[in-house]
Amino acid sequence: MGLITSREQTMLDGPVATAKSNHVRQPSTRNRTKPPMPDRDELEGRFIKVLASMDLPPDKAKLLRNYDLEKKWEIICDQDMVQAKDAPAHYLNKLRTYLDPKASRSHRKRKMVGDSTSTQVLRDLEISLRTNHIEWVREFLNEQNQGLDVLIDYLSFRLSMMRHEQRIALARSQSSDGINQGANTTTSDCSAPADANSTLNASWRRRARSQDAESE
């Protein structure tokens, strides 16, 4: 869905009546100078492109098409001021860098990623996909960027890494349990001869006492 400015949202919602009078409060104008309005044909052509980039529901788009030329020009100027902060390639290049095993040895690629984590890049990408106009999304998906393929590749890579880390943790846990069990078995084996010697010594002592009694 395209990004709608506060002015356009107010226009879509309609005029707002004040609570204490029957006067209608019109949308407030911005403190900036608009460029001169072009002729009708050029304005209508630009307005059609703006509507397409906003990706509005049909009923909302129909409502905007019924506006007069002045309001249409305000919407065009508002949309011209709404510029995407970063192009799709900004996020996709970072994801490709995370996928590259040699990236950590490349100064240029480390500089490209900066201090941002992959989680932050994914979060910023999600916000851009949700709030930028439809043309930004189309650029993300086009043949040159192949954004969907890059995103799927990265998520698959992260999933396989998580599973690998889980297998390593499980193997370490099982190895630790095996070492502990072996140590317990060794301790038991070492105590067995001592028990046997103790039993043998007790037997000899009883036999000696018996011989002493017979001698008496």
PDB file of C-alpha atoms in Angstrom, residues 27-213:
ATOM      1  CA  PRO A  27      -7.221  20.984   6.055  1.00  0.00           C
ATOM      2  CA  SER A  28      -4.452  23.310   7.163  1.00  0.00           C
ATOM      3  CA  THR A  29      -2.037  24.443   4.468  1.00  0.00           C
ATOM      4  CA  ARG A  30       1.665  23.844   4.826  1.00  0.00           C
ATOM      5  CA  ASN A  31       4.068  26.701   5.272  1.00  0.00           C
ATOM      6  CA  ARG A  32       5.841  26.174   2.000  1.00  0.00           C
ATOM      7  CA  THR A  33       5.634  27.605  -1.493  1.00  0.00           C
ATOM      8  CA  LYS A  34       4.151  25.284  -4.093  1.00  0.00           C
ATOM      9  CA  PRO A  35       5.533  25.425  -7.619  1.00  0.00           C
ATOM     10  CA  PRO A  36       3.238  27.003 -10.201  1.00  0.00           C
ATOM     11  CA  MET A  37       0.384  24.797 -11.345  1.00  0.00           C
ATOM     12  CA  PRO A  38       0.870  23.367 -14.864  1.00  0.00           C
ATOM     13  CA  ASP A  39      -1.846  23.278 -17.505  1.00  0.00           C
ATOM     14  CA  ARG A  40      -4.796  20.947 -17.073  1.00  0.00           C
ATOM     15  CA  ASP A  41      -3.563  18.144 -19.347  1.00  0.00           C
ATOM     16  CA  GLU A  42      -0.141  17.935 -17.708  1.00  0.00           C
ATOM     17  CA  LEU A  43      -1.652  18.122 -14.233  1.00  0.00           C
ATOM     18  CA  GLU A  44      -4.130  15.322 -14.959  1.00  0.00           C
ATOM     19  CA  GLY A  45      -1.373  13.154 -16.409  1.00  0.00           C
ATOM     20  CA  ARG A  46       0.823  13.621 -13.345  1.00  0.00           C
ATOM     21  CA  PHE A  47      -2.145  13.053 -11.051  1.00  0.00           C
ATOM     22  CA  ILE A  48      -2.887   9.702 -12.701  1.00  0.00           C
ATOM     23  CA  LYS A  49       0.719   8.631 -12.061  1.00  0.00           C
ATOM     24  CA  VAL A  50       0.457   9.730  -8.427  1.00  0.00           C
ATOM     25  CA  LEU A  51      -2.723   7.691  -7.950  1.00  0.00           C
ATOM     26  CA  ALA A  52      -1.023   4.643  -9.463  1.00  0.00           C
ATOM     27  CA  SER A  53       1.961   5.021  -7.118  1.00  0.00           C
ATOM     28  CA  MET A  54      -0.324   5.351  -4.074  1.00  0.00           C
ATOM     29  CA  ASP A  55      -1.997   1.995  -4.838  1.00  0.00           C
ATOM     30  CA  LEU A  56      -5.278   3.073  -3.227  1.00  0.00           C
ATOM     31  CA  PRO A  57      -8.483   1.018  -3.055  1.00  0.00           C
ATOM     32  CA  PRO A  58     -10.795   1.765  -6.009  1.00  0.00           C
ATOM     33  CA  ASP A  59     -13.291   3.740  -3.921  1.00  0.00           C
ATOM     34  CA  LYS A  60     -10.575   6.008  -2.491  1.00  0.00           C
ATOM     35  CA  ALA A  61      -8.979   6.522  -5.904  1.00  0.00           C
ATOM     36  CA  LYS A  62     -12.373   7.449  -7.366  1.00  0.00           C
ATOM     37  CA  LEU A  63     -12.878   9.994  -4.590  1.00  0.00           C
ATOM     38  CA  LEU A  64      -9.535  11.651  -5.334  1.00  0.00           C
ATOM     39  CA  ARG A  65     -10.216  11.763  -9.070  1.00  0.00           C
ATOM     40  CA  ASN A  66     -13.288  13.895  -8.349  1.00  0.00           C
ATOM     41  CA  TYR A  67     -11.217  16.609  -6.644  1.00  0.00           C
ATOM     42  CA  ASP A  68     -10.773  19.973  -8.316  1.00  0.00           C
ATOM     43  CA  LEU A  69      -7.481  20.917  -9.950  1.00  0.00           C
ATOM     44  CA  GLU A  70      -6.229  22.846  -6.913  1.00  0.00           C
ATOM     45  CA  LYS A  71      -6.598  19.862  -4.572  1.00  0.00           C
ATOM     46  CA  LYS A  72      -5.113  17.520  -7.155  1.00  0.00           C
ATOM     47  CA  TRP A  73      -2.099  19.806  -7.450  1.00  0.00           C
ATOM     48  CA  GLU A  74      -1.687  19.815  -3.667  1.00  0.00           C
ATOM     49  CA  ILE A  75      -1.648  16.007  -3.668  1.00  0.00           C
ATOM     50  CA  ILE A  76       0.932  15.959  -6.471  1.00  0.00           C
ATOM     51  CA  CYS A  77       3.168  18.374  -4.567  1.00  0.00           C
ATOM     52  CA  ASP A  78       2.772  16.360  -1.367  1.00  0.00           C
ATOM     53  CA  GLN A  79       3.772  13.150  -3.137  1.00  0.00           C
ATOM     54  CA  ASP A  80       6.770  14.855  -4.705  1.00  0.00           C
ATOM     55  CA  MET A  81       8.011  15.625  -1.195  1.00  0.00           C
ATOM     56  CA  VAL A  82       7.639  12.007  -0.085  1.00  0.00           C
ATOM     57  CA  GLN A  83      10.850  10.328  -1.173  1.00  0.00           C
ATOM     58  CA  ALA A  84      12.041   6.890  -0.145  1.00  0.00           C
ATOM     59  CA  LYS A  85      15.029   7.153   2.179  1.00  0.00           C
ATOM     60  CA  ASP A  86      16.883   4.224   0.606  1.00  0.00           C
ATOM     61  CA  ALA A  87      16.518   2.343  -2.650  1.00  0.00           C
ATOM     62  CA  PRO A  88      15.803  -1.428  -2.590  1.00  0.00           C
ATOM     63  CA  ALA A  89      19.410  -2.134  -3.590  1.00  0.00           C
ATOM     64  CA  HIS A  90      20.565  -0.576  -0.290  1.00  0.00           C
ATOM     65  CA  TYR A  91      18.965  -3.415   1.699  1.00  0.00           C
ATOM     66  CA  LEU A  92      19.569  -6.180  -0.832  1.00  0.00           C
ATOM     67  CA  ASN A  93      23.300  -5.483  -1.064  1.00  0.00           C
ATOM     68  CA  LYS A  94      23.563  -5.826   2.715  1.00  0.00           C
ATOM     69  CA  LEU A  95      21.699  -9.149   2.683  1.00  0.00           C
ATOM     70  CA  ARG A  96      23.951 -10.411  -0.108  1.00  0.00           C
ATOM     71  CA  THR A  97      26.953  -9.400   1.997  1.00  0.00           C
ATOM     72  CA  TYR A  98      25.684 -11.456   4.940  1.00  0.00           C
ATOM     73  CA  LEU A  99      25.387 -14.426   2.555  1.00  0.00           C
ATOM     74  CA  ASP A 100      28.985 -14.054   1.339  1.00  0.00           C
ATOM     75  CA  PRO A 101      31.406 -16.169   3.451  1.00  0.00           C
ATOM     76  CA  LYS A 102      34.314 -13.967   2.317  1.00  0.00           C
ATOM     77  CA  ALA A 103      32.636 -10.711   3.340  1.00  0.00           C
ATOM     78  CA  SER A 104      34.366 -10.572   6.723  1.00  0.00           C
ATOM     79  CA  ARG A 105      37.742 -10.312   4.950  1.00  0.00           C
ATOM     80  CA  SER A 106      36.629  -7.527   2.616  1.00  0.00           C
ATOM     81  CA  HIS A 107      37.029  -3.993   3.956  1.00  0.00           C
ATOM     82  CA  ARG A 108      34.648  -2.622   1.327  1.00  0.00           C
ATOM     83  CA  LYS A 109      31.890  -5.060   2.258  1.00  0.00           C
ATOM     84  CA  ARG A 110      32.384  -4.536   5.990  1.00  0.00           C
ATOM     85  CA  LYS A 111      32.039  -0.813   5.384  1.00  0.00           C
ATOM     86  CA  MET A 112      28.839  -1.399   3.385  1.00  0.00           C
ATOM     87  CA  VAL A 113      27.220  -3.265   6.261  1.00  0.00           C
ATOM     88  CA  GLY A 114      28.533  -0.890   8.934  1.00  0.00           C
ATOM     89  CA  ASP A 115      27.270  -1.427  12.463  1.00  0.00           C
ATOM     90  CA  SER A 116      23.841  -2.663  11.403  1.00  0.00           C
ATOM     91  CA  THR A 117      22.909  -6.236  12.254  1.00  0.00           C
ATOM     92  CA  SER A 118      21.013  -8.509   9.906  1.00  0.00           C
ATOM     93  CA  THR A 119      17.992  -8.258  12.207  1.00  0.00           C
ATOM     94  CA  GLN A 120      18.010  -4.459  11.891  1.00  0.00           C
ATOM     95  CA  VAL A 121      18.344  -4.659   8.104  1.00  0.00           C
ATOM     96  CA  LEU A 122      15.362  -7.013   7.901  1.00  0.00           C
ATOM     97  CA  ARG A 123      13.317  -4.744  10.171  1.00  0.00           C
ATOM     98  CA  ASP A 124      14.120  -1.660   8.057  1.00  0.00           C
ATOM     99  CA  LEU A 125      13.341  -3.571   4.879  1.00  0.00           C
ATOM    100  CA  GLU A 126       9.956  -4.627   6.268  1.00  0.00           C
ATOM    101  CA  ILE A 127       9.103  -1.000   7.078  1.00  0.00           C
ATOM    102  CA  SER A 128      10.134   0.146   3.602  1.00  0.00           C
ATOM    103  CA  LEU A 129       8.063  -2.550   1.894  1.00  0.00           C
ATOM    104  CA  ARG A 130       5.059  -1.591   4.004  1.00  0.00           C
ATOM    105  CA  THR A 131       5.246   2.202   3.757  1.00  0.00           C
ATOM    106  CA  ASN A 132       6.886   3.127   0.441  1.00  0.00           C
ATOM    107  CA  HIS A 133       4.850   3.634  -2.703  1.00  0.00           C
ATOM    108  CA  ILE A 134       4.072   0.768  -5.049  1.00  0.00           C
ATOM    109  CA  GLU A 135       6.827   1.737  -7.498  1.00  0.00           C
ATOM    110  CA  TRP A 136       9.401   1.079  -4.764  1.00  0.00           C
ATOM    111  CA  VAL A 137       7.987  -2.415  -4.279  1.00  0.00           C
ATOM    112  CA  ARG A 138       8.066  -3.053  -8.020  1.00  0.00           C
ATOM    113  CA  GLU A 139      11.698  -1.961  -8.121  1.00  0.00           C
ATOM    114  CA  PHE A 140      12.417  -4.352  -5.246  1.00  0.00           C
ATOM    115  CA  LEU A 141      10.889  -7.220  -7.233  1.00  0.00           C
ATOM    116  CA  ASN A 142      12.229  -6.380 -10.692  1.00  0.00           C
ATOM    117  CA  GLU A 143      14.608  -8.539 -12.709  1.00  0.00           C
ATOM    118  CA  GLN A 144      17.647  -6.490 -11.777  1.00  0.00           C
ATOM    119  CA  ASN A 145      17.187  -6.575  -7.990  1.00  0.00           C
ATOM    120  CA  GLN A 146      15.360  -9.918  -7.615  1.00  0.00           C
ATOM    121  CA  GLY A 147      14.495  -8.884  -4.091  1.00  0.00           C
ATOM    122  CA  LEU A 148      12.195 -11.794  -3.314  1.00  0.00           C
ATOM    123  CA  ASP A 149      14.842 -14.352  -4.315  1.00  0.00           C
ATOM    124  CA  VAL A 150      17.494 -12.616  -2.205  1.00  0.00           C
ATOM    125  CA  LEU A 151      15.165 -12.464   0.789  1.00  0.00           C
ATOM    126  CA  ILE A 152      14.254 -16.163   0.503  1.00  0.00           C
ATOM    127  CA  ASP A 153      17.931 -17.139   0.099  1.00  0.00           C
ATOM    128  CA  TYR A 154      18.910 -15.201   3.193  1.00  0.00           C
ATOM    129  CA  LEU A 155      16.080 -16.560   5.355  1.00  0.00           C
ATOM    130  CA  SER A 156      16.887 -20.120   4.210  1.00  0.00           C
ATOM    131  CA  PHE A 157      20.550 -19.536   5.054  1.00  0.00           C
ATOM    132  CA  ARG A 158      19.688 -18.282   8.545  1.00  0.00           C
ATOM    133  CA  LEU A 159      17.374 -21.246   9.131  1.00  0.00           C
ATOM    134  CA  SER A 160      20.077 -23.744   8.158  1.00  0.00           C
ATOM    135  CA  MET A 161      22.579 -21.957  10.420  1.00  0.00           C
ATOM    136  CA  MET A 162      20.185 -22.110  13.366  1.00  0.00           C
ATOM    137  CA  ARG A 163      19.637 -25.841  12.838  1.00  0.00           C
ATOM    138  CA  HIS A 164      23.397 -26.404  12.582  1.00  0.00           C
ATOM    139  CA  GLU A 165      23.968 -24.545  15.855  1.00  0.00           C
ATOM    140  CA  GLN A 166      21.252 -26.623  17.536  1.00  0.00           C
ATOM    141  CA  ARG A 167      22.906 -29.866  16.364  1.00  0.00           C
ATOM    142  CA  ILE A 168      26.271 -28.730  17.724  1.00  0.00           C
ATOM    143  CA  ALA A 169      24.733 -27.825  21.086  1.00  0.00           C
ATOM    144  CA  LEU A 170      22.993 -31.217  21.268  1.00  0.00           C
ATOM    145  CA  ALA A 171      26.204 -33.092  20.405  1.00  0.00           C
ATOM    146  CA  ARG A 172      28.126 -31.206  23.085  1.00  0.00           C
ATOM    147  CA  SER A 173      25.449 -31.989  25.649  1.00  0.00           C
ATOM    148  CA  GLN A 174      25.498 -35.702  24.792  1.00  0.00           C
ATOM    149  CA  SER A 175      29.313 -35.760  24.881  1.00  0.00           C
ATOM    150  CA  SER A 176      29.319 -34.150  28.319  1.00  0.00           C
ATOM    151  CA  ASP A 177      26.821 -36.721  29.608  1.00  0.00           C
ATOM    152  CA  GLY A 178      28.980 -39.567  28.246  1.00  0.00           C
ATOM    153  CA  ILE A 179      32.099 -38.246  29.982  1.00  0.00           C
ATOM    154  CA  ASN A 180      30.261 -37.973  33.296  1.00  0.00           C
ATOM    155  CA  GLN A 181      28.941 -41.533  33.007  1.00  0.00           C
ATOM    156  CA  GLY A 182      32.435 -42.837  32.193  1.00  0.00           C
ATOM    157  CA  ALA A 183      33.882 -41.089  35.220  1.00  0.00           C
ATOM    158  CA  ASN A 184      31.263 -42.669  37.480  1.00  0.00           C
ATOM    159  CA  THR A 185      31.991 -46.147  36.081  1.00  0.00           C
ATOM    160  CA  THR A 186      35.737 -45.717  36.627  1.00  0.00           C
ATOM    161  CA  THR A 187      35.176 -44.680  40.221  1.00  0.00           C
ATOM    162  CA  SER A 188      33.079 -47.791  40.851  1.00  0.00           C
ATOM    163  CA  ASP A 189      35.717 -50.057  39.302  1.00  0.00           C
ATOM    164  CA  CYS A 190      38.443 -48.530  41.444  1.00  0.00           C
ATOM    165  CA  SER A 191      36.502 -49.061  44.652  1.00  0.00           C
ATOM    166  CA  ALA A 192      35.861 -52.769  43.917  1.00  0.00           C
ATOM    167  CA  PRO A 193      39.412 -54.050  44.807  1.00  0.00           C
ATOM    168  CA  ALA A 194      39.346 -52.106  48.033  1.00  0.00           C
ATOM    169  CA  ASP A 195      36.112 -53.811  48.992  1.00  0.00           C
ATOM    170  CA  ALA A 196      37.603 -57.217  48.128  1.00  0.00           C
ATOM    171  CA  ASN A 197      40.706 -56.557  50.228  1.00  0.00           C
ATOM    172  CA  SER A 198      38.562 -55.497  53.142  1.00  0.00           C
ATOM    173  CA  THR A 199      36.559 -58.725  52.924  1.00  0.00           C
ATOM    174  CA  LEU A 200      39.731 -60.828  52.669  1.00  0.00           C
ATOM    175  CA  ASN A 201      41.320 -59.135  55.687  1.00  0.00           C
ATOM    176  CA  ALA A 202      38.196 -59.756  57.770  1.00  0.00           C
ATOM    177  CA  SER A 203      38.287 -63.442  56.792  1.00  0.00           C
ATOM    178  CA  TRP A 204      41.945 -63.782  57.828  1.00  0.00           C
ATOM    179  CA  ARG A 205      41.238 -62.102  61.157  1.00  0.00           C
ATOM    180  CA  ARG A 206      38.378 -64.523  61.900  1.00  0.00           C
ATOM    181  CA  ARG A 207      40.571 -67.481  60.958  1.00  0.00           C
ATOM    182  CA  ALA A 208      43.392 -66.255  63.191  1.00  0.00           C
ATOM    183  CA  ARG A 209      41.058 -65.844  66.158  1.00  0.00           C
ATOM    184  CA  SER A 210      39.719 -69.365  65.570  1.00  0.00           C
ATOM    185  CA  GLN A 211      43.238 -70.851  65.586  1.00  0.00           C
ATOM    186  CA  ASP A 212      44.092 -68.979  68.777  1.00  0.00           C
ATOM    187  CA  ALA A 213      40.993 -70.409  70.469  1.00  0.00           C
TER     188      ALA A 213
END
